[in-house]
PDB file of C-alpha atoms in Angstrom:
ATOM      1  CA  TYR I  10      -6.256  80.831 -14.260  1.00 75.00           C
ATOM      2  CA  THR I  11      -9.062  81.902 -16.710  1.00 80.00           C
ATOM      3  CA  GLY I  12      -7.083  80.760 -19.712  1.00 86.00           C
ATOM      4  CA  ILE I  13      -6.165  77.488 -18.399  1.00 87.00           C
ATOM      5  CA  ASN I  14      -8.730  76.617 -16.002  1.00 83.00           C
ATOM      6  CA  ILE I  15     -11.755  77.004 -17.968  1.00 85.00           C
ATOM      7  CA  PRO I  16     -10.542  74.621 -20.854  1.00 87.00           C
ATOM      8  CA  TYR I  17      -9.270  72.305 -18.488  1.00 86.00           C
ATOM      9  CA  CYS I  18     -12.774  71.923 -16.525  1.00 84.00           C
ATOM     10  CA  ALA I  19     -14.442  71.496 -20.082  1.00 86.00           C
ATOM     11  CA  LEU I  20     -12.138  68.445 -20.991  1.00 88.00           C
ATOM     12  CA  THR I  21     -14.337  66.326 -18.835  1.00 86.00           C
ATOM     13  CA  GLY I  22     -17.381  66.953 -20.833  1.00 86.00           C
ATOM     14  CA  VAL I  23     -15.204  66.067 -24.260  1.00 89.00           C
ATOM     15  CA  ILE I  24     -13.577  63.268 -22.761  1.00 90.00           C
ATOM     16  CA  THR I  25     -16.518  60.771 -22.556  1.00 88.00           C
ATOM     17  CA  PRO I  26     -20.058  61.222 -23.179  1.00 87.00           C
ATOM     18  CA  ASN I  27     -21.081  58.767 -20.264  1.00 86.00           C
ATOM     19  CA  VAL I  28     -22.014  60.457 -17.572  1.00 80.00           C
ATOM     20  CA  GLN I  29     -20.905  57.847 -14.700  1.00 79.00           C
ATOM     21  CA  GLU I  30     -17.448  58.191 -16.571  1.00 85.00           C
ATOM     22  CA  ARG I  31     -17.385  61.876 -16.253  1.00 84.00           C
ATOM     23  CA  ALA I  32     -17.833  61.250 -12.290  1.00 79.00           C
ATOM     24  CA  VAL I  33     -15.282  59.052 -12.175  1.00 82.00           C
ATOM     25  CA  VAL I  34     -12.806  61.338 -14.444  1.00 86.00           C
ATOM     26  CA  ALA I  35     -13.637  64.190 -12.269  1.00 82.00           C
ATOM     27  CA  GLN I  36     -12.764  61.947  -9.405  1.00 79.00           C
ATOM     28  CA  TYR I  37      -9.150  61.627 -10.323  1.00 85.00           C
ATOM     29  CA  ARG I  38      -8.847  64.923 -11.038  1.00 85.00           C
ATOM     30  CA  PHE I  39      -9.768  66.138  -7.686  1.00 82.00           C
ATOM     31  CA  PHE I  40      -7.594  63.483  -6.047  1.00 83.00           C
ATOM     32  CA  LEU I  41      -4.867  64.744  -7.517  1.00 86.00           C
ATOM     33  CA  ALA I  42      -5.732  68.408  -7.574  1.00 84.00           C
ATOM     34  CA  PHE I  43      -5.851  68.162  -3.903  1.00 81.00           C
ATOM     35  CA  ALA I  44      -2.976  65.886  -3.722  1.00 85.00           C
ATOM     36  CA  ALA I  45      -0.844  69.044  -5.326  1.00 88.00           C
ATOM     37  CA  GLN I  46      -2.622  71.056  -3.005  1.00 82.00           C
ATOM     38  CA  TRP I  47      -1.463  69.092  -0.159  1.00 84.00           C
ATOM     39  CA  LEU I  48       2.265  69.038  -1.462  1.00 86.00           C
ATOM     40  CA  ILE I  49       2.186  72.997  -1.780  1.00 85.00           C
ATOM     41  CA  SER I  50       0.717  73.523   1.625  1.00 79.00           C
ATOM     42  CA  THR I  51       3.260  71.313   3.228  1.00 80.00           C
ATOM     43  CA  PHE I  52       6.274  72.239   1.285  1.00 83.00           C
ATOM     44  CA  PHE I  53       6.140  75.370   0.527  1.00 84.00           C
ATOM     45  CA  LEU I  54       7.042  77.403   3.662  1.00 80.00           C
ATOM     46  CA  PRO I  55      10.171  74.823   4.355  1.00 82.00           C
ATOM     47  CA  LEU I  56      11.206  75.641   0.559  1.00 85.00           C
ATOM     48  CA  ALA I  57      11.078  79.735   1.329  1.00 86.00           C
ATOM     49  CA  LYS I  58      13.061  79.134   4.431  1.00 84.00           C
ATOM     50  CA  THR I  59      15.472  77.186   2.564  1.00 86.00           C
ATOM     51  CA  PHE I  60      15.868  79.708  -0.380  1.00 89.00           C
ATOM     52  CA  GLY I  61      15.840  82.455   2.075  1.00 89.00           C
ATOM     53  CA  GLY I  62      18.130  81.357   4.504  1.00 84.00           C
ATOM     54  CA  GLN I  63      21.056  84.043   3.563  1.00 85.00           C
ATOM     55  CA  SER I  64      21.254  85.976   6.924  1.00 85.00           C
ATOM     56  CA  SER I  65      23.598  88.394   4.845  1.00 86.00           C
ATOM     57  CA  SER I  66      20.603  89.338   2.786  1.00 86.00           C
ATOM     58  CA  PRO I  67      19.353  93.097   3.511  1.00 88.00           C
ATOM     59  CA  THR I  68      15.696  91.812   3.742  1.00 88.00           C
ATOM     60  CA  PHE I  69      16.409  89.056   6.525  1.00 89.00           C
ATOM     61  CA  ASN I  70      13.803  88.777   9.266  1.00 85.00           C
ATOM     62  CA  HIS I  71      15.563  87.752  12.275  1.00 82.00           C
ATOM     63  CA  ASN I  72      12.023  87.166  14.053  1.00 76.00           C
ATOM     64  CA  LEU I  73      11.195  84.846  11.044  1.00 75.00           C
ATOM     65  CA  GLY I  74      14.570  83.366  10.712  1.00 81.00           C
ATOM     66  CA  TYR I  75      14.484  83.741   7.157  1.00 84.00           C
ATOM     67  CA  ASP I  76      14.316  86.153   4.124  1.00 88.00           C
ATOM     68  CA  PRO I  77      10.248  86.159   2.957  1.00 87.00           C
ATOM     69  CA  VAL I  78      11.300  88.562  -0.085  1.00 90.00           C
ATOM     70  CA  THR I  79      13.915  86.175  -1.736  1.00 90.00           C
ATOM     71  CA  GLY I  80      12.304  82.747  -0.153  1.00 90.00           C
ATOM     72  CA  PHE I  81       8.954  83.272  -1.445  1.00 90.00           C
ATOM     73  CA  PRO I  82       9.386  84.025  -5.143  1.00 93.00           C
ATOM     74  CA  ARG I  83      11.764  81.267  -5.334  1.00 93.00           C
ATOM     75  CA  ALA I  84       9.481  78.710  -3.923  1.00 92.00           C
ATOM     76  CA  MET I  85       6.748  79.856  -6.112  1.00 93.00           C
ATOM     77  CA  ILE I  86       9.047  79.820  -9.104  1.00 95.00           C
ATOM     78  CA  VAL I  87       9.483  75.832  -8.388  1.00 94.00           C
ATOM     79  CA  PHE I  88       5.851  75.318  -8.393  1.00 93.00           C
ATOM     80  CA  GLY I  89       5.483  77.469 -11.213  1.00 93.00           C
ATOM     81  CA  VAL I  90       7.643  75.587 -13.360  1.00 95.00           C
ATOM     82  CA  ILE I  91       6.205  72.192 -12.184  1.00 93.00           C
ATOM     83  CA  ALA I  92       2.813  73.076 -12.798  1.00 92.00           C
ATOM     84  CA  THR I  93       3.716  74.579 -16.306  1.00 93.00           C
ATOM     85  CA  ALA I  94       5.074  71.138 -17.292  1.00 95.00           C
ATOM     86  CA  LEU I  95       2.349  69.223 -16.084  1.00 92.00           C
ATOM     87  CA  PHE I  96      -0.255  71.567 -18.069  1.00 90.00           C
ATOM     88  CA  PHE I  97       1.660  70.933 -21.572  1.00 92.00           C
ATOM     89  CA  LEU I  98       1.629  67.270 -20.405  1.00 93.00           C
ATOM     90  CA  THR I  99      -1.851  66.994 -20.335  1.00 90.00           C
ATOM     91  CA  PHE I 100      -2.549  69.358 -23.306  1.00 90.00           C
ATOM     92  CA  PHE I 101      -0.272  66.664 -25.506  1.00 92.00           C
ATOM     93  CA  THR I 102      -1.849  63.438 -23.944  1.00 91.00           C
ATOM     94  CA  THR I 103      -5.550  64.164 -23.466  1.00 89.00           C
ATOM     95  CA  LYS I 104      -7.733  62.905 -26.261  1.00 87.00           C
ATOM     96  CA  GLU I 105     -11.096  64.339 -27.039  1.00 87.00           C
ATOM     97  CA  ARG I 106     -13.594  61.918 -28.071  1.00 87.00           C
ATOM     98  CA  VAL I 107     -16.499  63.924 -28.132  1.00 86.00           C
ATOM     99  CA  THR I 108     -17.018  66.471 -31.106  1.00 80.00           C
ATOM    100  CA  PRO I 109     -19.417  69.245 -31.487  1.00 73.00           C
ATOM    101  CA  VAL I 110     -21.591  68.638 -34.652  1.00 72.00           C
ATOM    102  CA  LYS I 111     -20.184  70.685 -37.497  1.00 72.00           C
ATOM    103  CA  GLU I 112     -23.156  71.385 -39.215  1.00 69.00           C
ATOM    104  CA  GLU I 113     -24.735  73.156 -35.978  1.00 69.00           C
ATOM    105  CA  LYS I 114     -24.760  76.850 -36.041  1.00 75.00           C
ATOM    106  CA  SER I 115     -25.791  79.326 -33.342  1.00 77.00           C
ATOM    107  CA  ARG I 116     -25.698  83.085 -32.959  1.00 84.00           C
ATOM    108  CA  PHE I 117     -24.176  84.709 -29.774  1.00 85.00           C
ATOM    109  CA  SER I 118     -27.121  86.613 -28.678  1.00 89.00           C
ATOM    110  CA  ASP I 119     -29.401  83.211 -29.111  1.00 86.00           C
ATOM    111  CA  ASP I 120     -26.690  81.397 -26.922  1.00 86.00           C
ATOM    112  CA  TRP I 121     -26.573  84.370 -24.315  1.00 89.00           C
ATOM    113  CA  ARG I 122     -30.477  84.537 -23.894  1.00 90.00           C
ATOM    114  CA  ASP I 123     -30.700  80.481 -23.586  1.00 89.00           C
ATOM    115  CA  LEU I 124     -27.836  80.988 -20.848  1.00 88.00           C
ATOM    116  CA  MET I 125     -29.684  83.729 -18.858  1.00 92.00           C
ATOM    117  CA  HIS I 126     -32.801  81.817 -19.029  1.00 92.00           C
ATOM    118  CA  ASN I 127     -31.027  78.379 -17.723  1.00 94.00           C
ATOM    119  CA  LYS I 128     -32.305  78.643 -14.371  1.00 92.00           C
ATOM    120  CA  PRO I 129     -29.869  75.398 -13.449  1.00 89.00           C
ATOM    121  CA  TRP I 130     -27.233  77.206 -14.492  1.00 90.00           C
ATOM    122  CA  TRP I 131     -27.601  80.001 -12.535  1.00 93.00           C
ATOM    123  CA  VAL I 132     -28.275  77.866  -9.474  1.00 89.00           C
ATOM    124  CA  LEU I 133     -24.763  76.365 -10.357  1.00 85.00           C
ATOM    125  CA  PHE I 134     -23.122  79.355 -11.255  1.00 89.00           C
ATOM    126  CA  ILE I 135     -24.223  81.244  -7.794  1.00 91.00           C
ATOM    127  CA  SER I 136     -22.977  77.779  -6.017  1.00 86.00           C
ATOM    128  CA  ALA I 137     -19.464  77.924  -7.784  1.00 84.00           C
ATOM    129  CA  VAL I 138     -18.954  81.709  -6.747  1.00 89.00           C
ATOM    130  CA  LEU I 139     -19.842  81.123  -2.994  1.00 88.00           C
ATOM    131  CA  ASN I 140     -18.015  77.577  -3.082  1.00 84.00           C
ATOM    132  CA  LEU I 141     -14.758  79.558  -4.390  1.00 84.00           C
ATOM    133  CA  ALA I 142     -15.202  82.601  -2.101  1.00 88.00           C
ATOM    134  CA  ASN I 143     -15.473  80.199   0.752  1.00 85.00           C
ATOM    135  CA  VAL I 144     -11.894  78.649  -0.508  1.00 82.00           C
ATOM    136  CA  ALA I 145     -10.325  82.146  -0.867  1.00 86.00           C
ATOM    137  CA  VAL I 146     -11.547  83.593   2.419  1.00 89.00           C
ATOM    138  CA  ARG I 147     -10.686  80.391   4.607  1.00 86.00           C
ATOM    139  CA  ASN I 148      -7.053  80.074   2.821  1.00 80.00           C
ATOM    140  CA  GLY I 149      -6.397  83.531   2.989  1.00 82.00           C
ATOM    141  CA  ALA I 150      -7.526  84.096   6.738  1.00 87.00           C
ATOM    142  CA  MET I 151      -6.369  80.928   8.064  1.00 85.00           C
ATOM    143  CA  LEU I 152      -2.505  81.644   8.842  1.00 78.00           C
ATOM    144  CA  TYR I 153      -3.919  84.921  10.792  1.00 85.00           C
ATOM    145  CA  TYR I 154      -6.290  82.639  12.802  1.00 89.00           C
ATOM    146  CA  LEU I 155      -4.022  80.253  13.559  1.00 86.00           C
ATOM    147  CA  SER I 156      -1.376  82.837  14.475  1.00 82.00           C
ATOM    148  CA  TYR I 157      -3.617  85.037  16.499  1.00 86.00           C
ATOM    149  CA  CYS I 158      -6.456  82.843  17.538  1.00 90.00           C
ATOM    150  CA  VAL I 159      -5.222  79.230  18.295  1.00 90.00           C
ATOM    151  CA  ALA I 160      -2.841  78.958  21.344  1.00 88.00           C
ATOM    152  CA  ASP I 161       0.561  77.981  20.654  1.00 87.00           C
ATOM    153  CA  SER I 162       0.045  77.308  17.273  1.00 84.00           C
ATOM    154  CA  SER I 163       4.061  77.680  16.200  1.00 80.00           C
ATOM    155  CA  ARG I 164       4.539  74.829  18.814  1.00 85.00           C
ATOM    156  CA  SER I 165       6.687  72.331  17.115  1.00 83.00           C
ATOM    157  CA  LEU I 166       5.486  68.722  16.860  1.00 85.00           C
ATOM    158  CA  PHE I 167       8.125  66.662  15.246  1.00 83.00           C
ATOM    159  CA  SER I 168      10.658  67.285  12.223  1.00 82.00           C
ATOM    160  CA  ILE I 169      11.345  65.166   9.188  1.00 79.00           C
ATOM    161  CA  ASN I 170      14.690  65.500   7.972  1.00 78.00           C
ATOM    162  CA  PHE I 171      14.507  65.382   3.624  1.00 72.00           C
ATOM    163  CA  GLY I 172      18.616  65.990   3.268  1.00 70.00           C
ATOM    164  CA  PHE I 173      18.242  69.394   1.912  1.00 65.00           C
ATOM    165  CA  PHE I 174      15.713  71.092   4.293  1.00 66.00           C
ATOM    166  CA  THR I 175      13.914  70.072   7.589  1.00 73.00           C
ATOM    167  CA  LEU I 176      10.299  69.866   7.855  1.00 75.00           C
ATOM    168  CA  ASP I 177       9.100  71.414  10.997  1.00 77.00           C
ATOM    169  CA  VAL I 178       5.752  70.139  11.791  1.00 81.00           C
ATOM    170  CA  THR I 179       4.337  72.810  13.904  1.00 83.00           C
ATOM    171  CA  ARG I 180       0.435  72.724  15.073  1.00 88.00           C
ATOM    172  CA  THR I 181      -0.051  75.346  12.196  1.00 84.00           C
ATOM    173  CA  VAL I 182       1.404  72.839   9.439  1.00 82.00           C
ATOM    174  CA  LEU I 183      -0.440  69.761  11.157  1.00 86.00           C
ATOM    175  CA  PHE I 184      -3.385  71.563  10.758  1.00 88.00           C
ATOM    176  CA  MET I 185      -3.343  72.807   6.867  1.00 82.00           C
ATOM    177  CA  SER I 186      -1.089  69.677   5.650  1.00 84.00           C
ATOM    178  CA  ALA I 187      -3.638  67.270   7.107  1.00 87.00           C
ATOM    179  CA  GLY I 188      -6.856  69.088   6.398  1.00 84.00           C
ATOM    180  CA  THR I 189      -5.769  68.661   2.614  1.00 83.00           C
ATOM    181  CA  LEU I 190      -4.805  65.184   2.938  1.00 85.00           C
ATOM    182  CA  VAL I 191      -8.174  64.109   4.556  1.00 88.00           C
ATOM    183  CA  GLN I 192      -9.873  65.839   1.631  1.00 84.00           C
ATOM    184  CA  ILE I 193      -8.104  63.819  -0.829  1.00 83.00           C
ATOM    185  CA  LEU I 194      -9.283  60.579   1.158  1.00 85.00           C
ATOM    186  CA  GLY I 195     -13.113  62.434   0.713  1.00 84.00           C
ATOM    187  CA  VAL I 196     -12.647  62.155  -2.968  1.00 80.00           C
ATOM    188  CA  LEU I 197     -12.450  58.228  -2.975  1.00 81.00           C
ATOM    189  CA  PRO I 198     -16.155  57.535  -2.039  1.00 83.00           C
ATOM    190  CA  THR I 199     -17.385  59.943  -4.721  1.00 79.00           C
ATOM    191  CA  SER I 200     -18.222  57.443  -7.470  1.00 76.00           C
ATOM    192  CA  TRP I 201     -19.809  54.873  -5.093  1.00 81.00           C
ATOM    193  CA  LEU I 202     -22.210  57.733  -3.651  1.00 82.00           C
ATOM    194  CA  ILE I 203     -23.182  59.183  -7.005  1.00 78.00           C
ATOM    195  CA  LYS I 204     -24.426  55.310  -8.090  1.00 79.00           C
ATOM    196  CA  ARG I 205     -26.312  54.821  -5.093  1.00 84.00           C
ATOM    197  CA  PHE I 206     -27.993  58.672  -4.397  1.00 84.00           C
ATOM    198  CA  ASP I 207     -28.911  61.392  -6.860  1.00 83.00           C
ATOM    199  CA  LYS I 208     -25.740  63.456  -7.652  1.00 81.00           C
ATOM    200  CA  ARG I 209     -27.729  66.744  -6.764  1.00 82.00           C
ATOM    201  CA  ALA I 210     -28.483  65.288  -3.285  1.00 85.00           C
ATOM    202  CA  VAL I 211     -25.036  63.928  -2.516  1.00 85.00           C
ATOM    203  CA  TYR I 212     -23.695  67.861  -3.471  1.00 84.00           C
ATOM    204  CA  ILE I 213     -26.266  69.537  -1.287  1.00 86.00           C
ATOM    205  CA  TRP I 214     -25.886  67.661   1.869  1.00 89.00           C
ATOM    206  CA  THR I 215     -21.882  67.338   1.892  1.00 89.00           C
ATOM    207  CA  VAL I 216     -21.993  71.046   1.159  1.00 88.00           C
ATOM    208  CA  VAL I 217     -24.259  71.850   4.031  1.00 90.00           C
ATOM    209  CA  ALA I 218     -22.964  69.366   6.160  1.00 92.00           C
ATOM    210  CA  GLN I 219     -19.295  71.125   5.537  1.00 91.00           C
ATOM    211  CA  GLY I 220     -20.631  74.429   6.159  1.00 90.00           C
ATOM    212  CA  VAL I 221     -21.972  73.027   9.810  1.00 93.00           C
ATOM    213  CA  SER I 222     -18.524  71.786  10.582  1.00 93.00           C
ATOM    214  CA  TYR I 223     -16.735  75.237   9.559  1.00 91.00           C
ATOM    215  CA  ALA I 224     -19.283  77.272  11.529  1.00 92.00           C
ATOM    216  CA  ALA I 225     -18.621  75.657  14.463  1.00 95.00           C
ATOM    217  CA  ILE I 226     -15.182  75.936  14.823  1.00 92.00           C
ATOM    218  CA  TYR I 227     -15.977  79.899  15.256  1.00 91.00           C
ATOM    219  CA  PHE I 228     -17.596  78.763  18.963  1.00 94.00           C
ATOM    220  CA  VAL I 229     -14.895  76.480  19.885  1.00 93.00           C
ATOM    221  CA  PRO I 230     -12.175  78.410  22.313  1.00 93.00           C
ATOM    222  CA  GLY I 231      -8.785  78.963  20.774  1.00 91.00           C
ATOM    223  CA  THR I 232      -7.107  76.826  23.783  1.00 92.00           C
ATOM    224  CA  ASN I 233      -9.120  73.589  22.150  1.00 94.00           C
ATOM    225  CA  TYR I 234      -6.739  72.887  19.516  1.00 92.00           C
ATOM    226  CA  GLU I 235      -7.788  69.249  19.554  1.00 93.00           C
ATOM    227  CA  LEU I 236     -11.621  69.959  18.639  1.00 95.00           C
ATOM    228  CA  ILE I 237     -10.460  72.835  16.155  1.00 93.00           C
ATOM    229  CA  LEU I 238      -8.847  70.225  14.333  1.00 93.00           C
ATOM    230  CA  ALA I 239     -10.908  67.663  14.495  1.00 94.00           C
ATOM    231  CA  LEU I 240     -13.639  69.837  13.220  1.00 94.00           C
ATOM    232  CA  GLN I 241     -11.205  71.007  10.019  1.00 92.00           C
ATOM    233  CA  LEU I 242     -10.616  67.509   9.206  1.00 93.00           C
ATOM    234  CA  LEU I 243     -14.334  66.952   9.258  1.00 93.00           C
ATOM    235  CA  GLY I 244     -15.323  69.865   7.184  1.00 91.00           C
ATOM    236  CA  MET I 245     -12.121  69.052   4.842  1.00 89.00           C
ATOM    237  CA  PHE I 246     -13.398  65.359   4.292  1.00 90.00           C
ATOM    238  CA  LEU I 247     -16.900  66.496   3.320  1.00 88.00           C
ATOM    239  CA  GLY I 248     -15.488  68.853   0.758  1.00 82.00           C
ATOM    240  CA  GLY I 249     -14.270  65.894  -1.005  1.00 77.00           C
ATOM    241  CA  PRO I 250     -17.571  64.777  -2.904  1.00 71.00           C
ATOM    242  CA  GLY I 251     -18.186  68.501  -3.201  1.00 63.00           C
ATOM    243  CA  PRO I 252     -16.589  69.792  -6.290  1.00 56.00           C
TER     244      PRO I 252
END
């Protein structure tokens, strides 16, 4: 992740020197990133069930109705192969237009000292750590929360037949899939917002509002699925302009 994501994130700064154009590039980036997140959150479990559907397997779980030991790795391989191909496509088709000054030289110790005394960098660093912690904790706890705290989370709402597998849309699937879909829509007004308001203010207020909507879920009874879903969708939408 470190070897890929650091240079990938740095690409925005070398594609164009224009701040507004960088914001537009980032908008496309996060729109498609959230689209991929939606695809994975929606189709991962159906793929795992399809690949782990052999009832003769020694690790077949009759309570789940599939073999997670076989299904999960195979589903991950599918997404991993697709991701690898897309990373190579990005590498070979991206043009770096901003080049560093060749005559400019600096010592690592000087760069490190400048970084340690850069207060805006520290603010962004702490913000990034807290944001990633929020994403990791919420994503890690989401299935458990829906399974044990939300009433009838496994209730099937409708099914979609894709031929080689059927997508059974339960309350849990709708909660996770719709949230990511709304986050994609939240990316769309980003360029409009930063043209009319200060970028720093947009980031702060959307993150604060998102935090309030997520925190409010804690006080909603598990029987009120509709309100929990509404707060989730609001928070996910506000998370669109945040990155």
